mmCIF file of C-alpha atoms in Angstrom:
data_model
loop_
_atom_site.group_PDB
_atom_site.id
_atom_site.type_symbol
_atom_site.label_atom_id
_atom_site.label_comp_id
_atom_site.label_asym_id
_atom_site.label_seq_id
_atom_site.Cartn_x
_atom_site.Cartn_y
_atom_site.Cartn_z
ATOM 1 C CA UNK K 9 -35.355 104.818 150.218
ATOM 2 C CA UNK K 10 -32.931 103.151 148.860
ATOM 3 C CA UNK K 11 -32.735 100.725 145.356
ATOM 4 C CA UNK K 12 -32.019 100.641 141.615
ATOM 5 C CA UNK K 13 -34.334 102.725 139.530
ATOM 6 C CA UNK K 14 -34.420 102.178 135.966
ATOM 7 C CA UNK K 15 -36.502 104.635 133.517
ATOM 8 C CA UNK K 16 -38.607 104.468 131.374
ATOM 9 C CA UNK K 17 -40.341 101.156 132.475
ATOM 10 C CA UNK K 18 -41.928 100.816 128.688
ATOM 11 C CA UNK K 19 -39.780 102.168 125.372
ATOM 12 C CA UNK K 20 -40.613 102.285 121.638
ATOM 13 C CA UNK K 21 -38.635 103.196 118.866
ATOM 14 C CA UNK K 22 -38.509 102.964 115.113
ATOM 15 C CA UNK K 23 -35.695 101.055 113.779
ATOM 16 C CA UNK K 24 -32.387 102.655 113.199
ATOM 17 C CA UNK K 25 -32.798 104.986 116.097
ATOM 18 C CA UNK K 26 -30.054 104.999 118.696
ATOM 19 C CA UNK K 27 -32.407 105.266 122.218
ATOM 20 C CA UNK K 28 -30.681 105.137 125.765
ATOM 21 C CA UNK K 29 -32.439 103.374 129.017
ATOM 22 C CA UNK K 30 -31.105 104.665 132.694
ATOM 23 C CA UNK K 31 -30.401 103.333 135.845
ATOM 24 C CA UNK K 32 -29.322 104.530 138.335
ATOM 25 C CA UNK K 33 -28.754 103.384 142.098
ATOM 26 C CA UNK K 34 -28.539 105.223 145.473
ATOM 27 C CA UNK K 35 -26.542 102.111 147.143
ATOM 28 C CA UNK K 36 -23.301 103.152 146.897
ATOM 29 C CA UNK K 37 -22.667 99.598 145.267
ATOM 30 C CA UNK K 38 -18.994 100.330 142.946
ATOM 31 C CA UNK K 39 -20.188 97.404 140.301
ATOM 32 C CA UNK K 40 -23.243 97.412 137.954
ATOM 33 C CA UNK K 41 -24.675 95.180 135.003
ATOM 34 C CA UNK K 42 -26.812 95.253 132.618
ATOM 35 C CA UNK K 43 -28.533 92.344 130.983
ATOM 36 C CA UNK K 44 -31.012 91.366 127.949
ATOM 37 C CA UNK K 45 -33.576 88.935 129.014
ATOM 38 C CA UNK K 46 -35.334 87.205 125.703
ATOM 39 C CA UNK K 47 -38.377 84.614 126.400
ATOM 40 C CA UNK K 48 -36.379 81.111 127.086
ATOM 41 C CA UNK K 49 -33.197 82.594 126.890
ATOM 42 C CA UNK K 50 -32.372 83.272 130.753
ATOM 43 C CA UNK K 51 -30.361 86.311 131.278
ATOM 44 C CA UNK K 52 -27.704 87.212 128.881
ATOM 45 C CA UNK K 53 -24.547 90.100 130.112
ATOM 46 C CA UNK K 54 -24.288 93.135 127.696
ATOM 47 C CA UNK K 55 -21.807 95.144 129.662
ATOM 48 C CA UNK K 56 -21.081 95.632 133.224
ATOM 49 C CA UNK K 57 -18.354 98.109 135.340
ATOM 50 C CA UNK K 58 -16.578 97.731 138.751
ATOM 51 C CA UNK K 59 -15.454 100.940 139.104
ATOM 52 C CA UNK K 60 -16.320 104.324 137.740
ATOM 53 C CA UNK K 61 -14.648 105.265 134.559
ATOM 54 C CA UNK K 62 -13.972 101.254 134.323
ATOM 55 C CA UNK K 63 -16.148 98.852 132.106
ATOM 56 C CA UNK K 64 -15.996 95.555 130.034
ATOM 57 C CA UNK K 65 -17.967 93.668 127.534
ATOM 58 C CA UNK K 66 -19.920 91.024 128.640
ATOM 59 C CA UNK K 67 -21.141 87.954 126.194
ATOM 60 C CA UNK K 68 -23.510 89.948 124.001
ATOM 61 C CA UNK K 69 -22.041 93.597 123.885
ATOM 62 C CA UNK K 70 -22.213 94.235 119.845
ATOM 63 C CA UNK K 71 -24.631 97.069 118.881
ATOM 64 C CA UNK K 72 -24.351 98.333 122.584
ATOM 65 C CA UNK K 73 -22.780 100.802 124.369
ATOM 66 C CA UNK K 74 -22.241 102.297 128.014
ATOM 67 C CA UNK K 75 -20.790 105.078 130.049
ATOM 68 C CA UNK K 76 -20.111 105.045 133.748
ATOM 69 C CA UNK K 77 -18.778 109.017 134.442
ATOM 70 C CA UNK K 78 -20.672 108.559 137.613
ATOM 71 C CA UNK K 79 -21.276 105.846 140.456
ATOM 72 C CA UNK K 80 -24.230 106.226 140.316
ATOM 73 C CA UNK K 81 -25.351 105.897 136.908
ATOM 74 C CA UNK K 82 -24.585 103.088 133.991
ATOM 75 C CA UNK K 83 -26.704 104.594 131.039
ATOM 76 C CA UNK K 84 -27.114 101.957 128.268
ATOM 77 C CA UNK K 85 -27.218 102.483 124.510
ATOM 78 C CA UNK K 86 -28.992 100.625 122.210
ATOM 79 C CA UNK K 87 -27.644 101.763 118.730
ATOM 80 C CA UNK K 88 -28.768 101.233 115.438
ATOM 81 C CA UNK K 89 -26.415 98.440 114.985
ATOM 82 C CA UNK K 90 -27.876 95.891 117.211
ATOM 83 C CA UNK K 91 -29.893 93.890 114.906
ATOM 84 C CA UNK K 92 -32.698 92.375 116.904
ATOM 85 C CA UNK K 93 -32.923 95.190 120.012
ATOM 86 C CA UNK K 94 -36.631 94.758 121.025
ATOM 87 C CA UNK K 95 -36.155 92.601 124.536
ATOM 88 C CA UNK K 96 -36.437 93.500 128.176
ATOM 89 C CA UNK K 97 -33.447 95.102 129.755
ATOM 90 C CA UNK K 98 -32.407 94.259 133.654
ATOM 91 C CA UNK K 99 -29.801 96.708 135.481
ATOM 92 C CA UNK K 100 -27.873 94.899 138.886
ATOM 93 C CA UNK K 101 -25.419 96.759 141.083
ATOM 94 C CA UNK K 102 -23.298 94.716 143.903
ATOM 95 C CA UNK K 103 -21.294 96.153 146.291
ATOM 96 C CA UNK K 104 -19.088 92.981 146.975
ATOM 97 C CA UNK K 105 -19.559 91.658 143.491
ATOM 98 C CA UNK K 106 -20.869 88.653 144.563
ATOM 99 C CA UNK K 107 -24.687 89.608 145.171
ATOM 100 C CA UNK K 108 -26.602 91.436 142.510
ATOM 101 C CA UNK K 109 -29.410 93.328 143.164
ATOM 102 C CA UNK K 110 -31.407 94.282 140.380
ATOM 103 C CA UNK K 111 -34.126 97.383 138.984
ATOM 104 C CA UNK K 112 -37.570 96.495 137.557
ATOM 105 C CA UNK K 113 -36.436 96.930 134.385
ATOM 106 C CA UNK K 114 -37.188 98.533 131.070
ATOM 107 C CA UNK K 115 -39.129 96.855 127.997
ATOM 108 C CA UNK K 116 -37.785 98.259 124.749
ATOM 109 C CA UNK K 117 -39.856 97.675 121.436
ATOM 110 C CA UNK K 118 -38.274 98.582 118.187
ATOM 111 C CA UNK K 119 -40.707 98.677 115.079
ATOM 112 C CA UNK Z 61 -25.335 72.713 126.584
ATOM 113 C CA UNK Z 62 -26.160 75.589 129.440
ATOM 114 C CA UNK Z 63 -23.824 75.886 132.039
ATOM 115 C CA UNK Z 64 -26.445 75.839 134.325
ATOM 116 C CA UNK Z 65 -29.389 73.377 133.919
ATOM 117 C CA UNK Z 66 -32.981 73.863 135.374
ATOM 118 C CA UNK Z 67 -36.236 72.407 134.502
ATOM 119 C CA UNK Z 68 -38.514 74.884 132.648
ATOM 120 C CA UNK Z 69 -42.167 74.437 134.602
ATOM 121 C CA UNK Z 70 -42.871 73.077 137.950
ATOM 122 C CA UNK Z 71 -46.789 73.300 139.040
ATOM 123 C CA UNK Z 72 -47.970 72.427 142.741
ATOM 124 C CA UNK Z 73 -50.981 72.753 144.808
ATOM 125 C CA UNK Z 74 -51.277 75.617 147.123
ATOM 126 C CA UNK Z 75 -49.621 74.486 150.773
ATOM 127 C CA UNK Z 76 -47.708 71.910 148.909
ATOM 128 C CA UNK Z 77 -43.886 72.218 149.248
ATOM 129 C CA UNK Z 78 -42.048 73.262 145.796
ATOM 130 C CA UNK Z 79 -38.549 71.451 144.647
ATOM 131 C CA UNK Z 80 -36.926 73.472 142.307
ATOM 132 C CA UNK Z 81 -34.153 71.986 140.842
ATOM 133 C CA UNK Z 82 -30.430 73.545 139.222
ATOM 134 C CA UNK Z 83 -27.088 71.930 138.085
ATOM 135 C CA UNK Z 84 -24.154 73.820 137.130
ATOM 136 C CA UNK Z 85 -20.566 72.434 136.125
ATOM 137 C CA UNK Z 86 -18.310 74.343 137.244
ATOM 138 C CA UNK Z 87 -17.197 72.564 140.733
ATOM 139 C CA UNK Z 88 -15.113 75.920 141.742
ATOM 140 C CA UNK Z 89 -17.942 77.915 141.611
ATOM 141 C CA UNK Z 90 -17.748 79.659 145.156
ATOM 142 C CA UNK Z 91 -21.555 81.116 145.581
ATOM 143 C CA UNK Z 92 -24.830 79.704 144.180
ATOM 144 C CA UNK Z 93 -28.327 81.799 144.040
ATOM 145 C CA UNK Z 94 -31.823 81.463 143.571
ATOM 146 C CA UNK Z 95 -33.627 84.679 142.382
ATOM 147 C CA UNK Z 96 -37.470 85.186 142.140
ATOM 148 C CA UNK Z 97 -39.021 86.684 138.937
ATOM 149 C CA UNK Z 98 -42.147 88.071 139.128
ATOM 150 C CA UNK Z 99 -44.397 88.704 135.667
ATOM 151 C CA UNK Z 100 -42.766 92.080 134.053
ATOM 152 C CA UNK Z 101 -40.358 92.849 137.018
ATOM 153 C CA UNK Z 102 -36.710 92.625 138.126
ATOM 154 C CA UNK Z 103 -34.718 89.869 139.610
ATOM 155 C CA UNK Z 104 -34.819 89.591 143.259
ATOM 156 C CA UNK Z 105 -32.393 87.870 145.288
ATOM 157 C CA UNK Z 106 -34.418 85.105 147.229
ATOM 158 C CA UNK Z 107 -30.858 83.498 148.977
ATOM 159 C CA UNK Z 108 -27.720 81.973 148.571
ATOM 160 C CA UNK Z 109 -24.696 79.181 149.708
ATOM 161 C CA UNK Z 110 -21.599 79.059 149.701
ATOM 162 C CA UNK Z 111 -19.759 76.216 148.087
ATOM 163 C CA UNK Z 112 -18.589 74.876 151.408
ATOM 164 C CA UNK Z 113 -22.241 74.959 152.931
ATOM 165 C CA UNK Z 114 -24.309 71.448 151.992
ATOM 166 C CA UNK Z 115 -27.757 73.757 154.045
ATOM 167 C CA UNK Z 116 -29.213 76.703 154.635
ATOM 168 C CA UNK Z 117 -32.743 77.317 155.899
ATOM 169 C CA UNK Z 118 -35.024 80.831 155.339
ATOM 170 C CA UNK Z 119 -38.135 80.788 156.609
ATOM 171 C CA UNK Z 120 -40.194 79.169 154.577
ATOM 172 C CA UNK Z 121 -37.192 78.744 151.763
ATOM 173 C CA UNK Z 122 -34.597 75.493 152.022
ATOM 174 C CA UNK Z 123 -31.688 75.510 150.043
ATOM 175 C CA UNK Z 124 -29.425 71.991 149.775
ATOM 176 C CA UNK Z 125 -26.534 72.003 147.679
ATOM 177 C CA UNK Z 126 -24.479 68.341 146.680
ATOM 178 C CA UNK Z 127 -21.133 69.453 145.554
ATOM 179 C CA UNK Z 128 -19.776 65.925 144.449
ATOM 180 C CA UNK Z 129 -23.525 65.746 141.861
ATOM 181 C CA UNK Z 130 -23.352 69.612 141.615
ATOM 182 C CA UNK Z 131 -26.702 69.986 141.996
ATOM 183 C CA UNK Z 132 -28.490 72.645 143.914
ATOM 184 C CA UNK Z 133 -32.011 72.653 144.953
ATOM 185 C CA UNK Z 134 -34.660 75.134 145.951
ATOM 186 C CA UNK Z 135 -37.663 73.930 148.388
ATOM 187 C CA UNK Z 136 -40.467 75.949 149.197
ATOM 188 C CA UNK Z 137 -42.588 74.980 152.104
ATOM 189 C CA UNK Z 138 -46.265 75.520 151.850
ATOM 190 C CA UNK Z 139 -46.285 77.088 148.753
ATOM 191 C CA UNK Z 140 -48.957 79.677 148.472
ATOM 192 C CA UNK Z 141 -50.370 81.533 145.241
ATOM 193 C CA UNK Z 142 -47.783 84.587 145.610
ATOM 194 C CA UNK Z 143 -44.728 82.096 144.995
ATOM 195 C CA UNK Z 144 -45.609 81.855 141.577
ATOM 196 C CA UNK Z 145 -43.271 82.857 139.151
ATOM 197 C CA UNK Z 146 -40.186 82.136 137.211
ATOM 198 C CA UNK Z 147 -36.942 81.736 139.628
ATOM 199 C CA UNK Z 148 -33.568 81.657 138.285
ATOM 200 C CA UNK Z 149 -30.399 79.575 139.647
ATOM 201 C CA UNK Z 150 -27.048 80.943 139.073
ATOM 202 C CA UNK Z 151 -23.271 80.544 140.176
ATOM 203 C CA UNK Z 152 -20.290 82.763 140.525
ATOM 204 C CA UNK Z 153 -17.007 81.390 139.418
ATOM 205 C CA UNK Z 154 -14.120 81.204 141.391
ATOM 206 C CA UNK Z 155 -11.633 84.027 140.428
ATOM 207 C CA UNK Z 156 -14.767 86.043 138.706
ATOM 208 C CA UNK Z 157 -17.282 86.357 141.441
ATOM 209 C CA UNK Z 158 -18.246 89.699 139.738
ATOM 210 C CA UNK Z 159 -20.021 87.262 136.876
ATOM 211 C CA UNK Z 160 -22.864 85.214 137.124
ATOM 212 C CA UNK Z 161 -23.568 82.378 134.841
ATOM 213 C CA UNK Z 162 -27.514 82.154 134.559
ATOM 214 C CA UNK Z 163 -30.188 79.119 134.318
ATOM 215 C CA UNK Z 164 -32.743 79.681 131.923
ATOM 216 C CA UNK Z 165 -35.264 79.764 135.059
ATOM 217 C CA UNK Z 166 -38.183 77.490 136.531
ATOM 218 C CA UNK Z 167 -41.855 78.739 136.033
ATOM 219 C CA UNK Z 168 -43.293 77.513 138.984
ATOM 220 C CA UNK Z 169 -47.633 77.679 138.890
ATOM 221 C CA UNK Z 170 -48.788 77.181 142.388
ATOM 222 C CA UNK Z 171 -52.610 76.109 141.783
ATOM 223 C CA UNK Z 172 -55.327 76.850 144.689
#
């Protein structure tokens, strides 16, 4: 069965923790995103990769960071340093970079 | 202003056809999608054209694009209770096609 999984579906932290949400995808895609979704703000890019070992910032990247030692995994880290982190985070992978298809996402809560 | 421009609520009758509207501004942007966004889930990836298409018909989903007004619409024929919620327009740039550029999505309420 294959698809993006992304874990855990609901997050809370207190403030100044670092916490990291997964995703992970059994697609074989090469490229995957992540993205912050705010109410009325559409879908903003945090990071994304197109190759393993490979990534870039995207248009919101301070207070975040990301690995990608695997193809199938793009862990994302919300650090201490991003100042308003509570939001709901989307994961994509493409395979052709053109389509993006995307997990059910995880709803982080900072207090 | 947003790249890409979409109204923020549409609300129909059930079996009513939906027009969901999008403009972008970027006239070498080579694909344009429509995603569907159901309450607390992901994005899913309803259809898309390519720049050099003006149709292309789904099912029950429409999609006409007008390159020379860059505008892109969405039409959903008989609308039923399950179509609602919030769908998203978005274009790839030419040379970047591994970026979208996002609308701030249509909340469509389909009403029995």
């Amino acid at each position: 069965d294959g698809g993006i999984t992304q874990s855990p579906k609901y997050l809370f932290r207190k403030e100044g923790q670092n916490v990291t949400l997964s995703c992970e995808q059994n697609l074989n895609h090469d490229a995957m995103y992540w993205y912050r979704q705010d109410p009325g703000q559409g879908l903003r890019l945090i990071y994304y990769s197109q190759i393993v070992n490979d990534f870039q910032k995207g248009d919101i990247a301070e207070g975040y960071s990301v690995s990608r030692e695997k193809k199938e995994s793009f862990p994302l880290t919300v650090t201490s340093a991003q100042k308003n982190p509570t939001a709901f985070y989307l994961c994509a992978s493409s395979a052709t970079g053109h389509e993006q298809y995307f997990g059910p996402g995880t709803r982080l809560t900072v207090t | 202003g947003e790249d890409v421009e979409q109204s923020l609520f549409l609300s129909v009758r059930e079996g009513d056809s939906s027009v969901i509207n999008c403009t972008y501004t970027d006239s070498s942007s080579t694909y344009l999608y429509w995603y569907k966004q159901e309450p607390g889930a992901g994005l899913q990836l309803l259809t898309y054209i390519f720049s050099n298409m003006d149709m292309k018909q789904d099912q029950r989903l429409t999609v006409l694009l007008n390159k020379k007004d860059k505008h892109l619409s969405l039409r959903i024929a008989d609308t039923q209770t399950g179509d609602s919620a919030i769908y998203f327009c978005a274009e790839s740039r030419g040379g970047n096609n591994r970026k979208l550029i996002w609308g701030l999505g249509t909340s469509l309420a389909v009403n029995p």
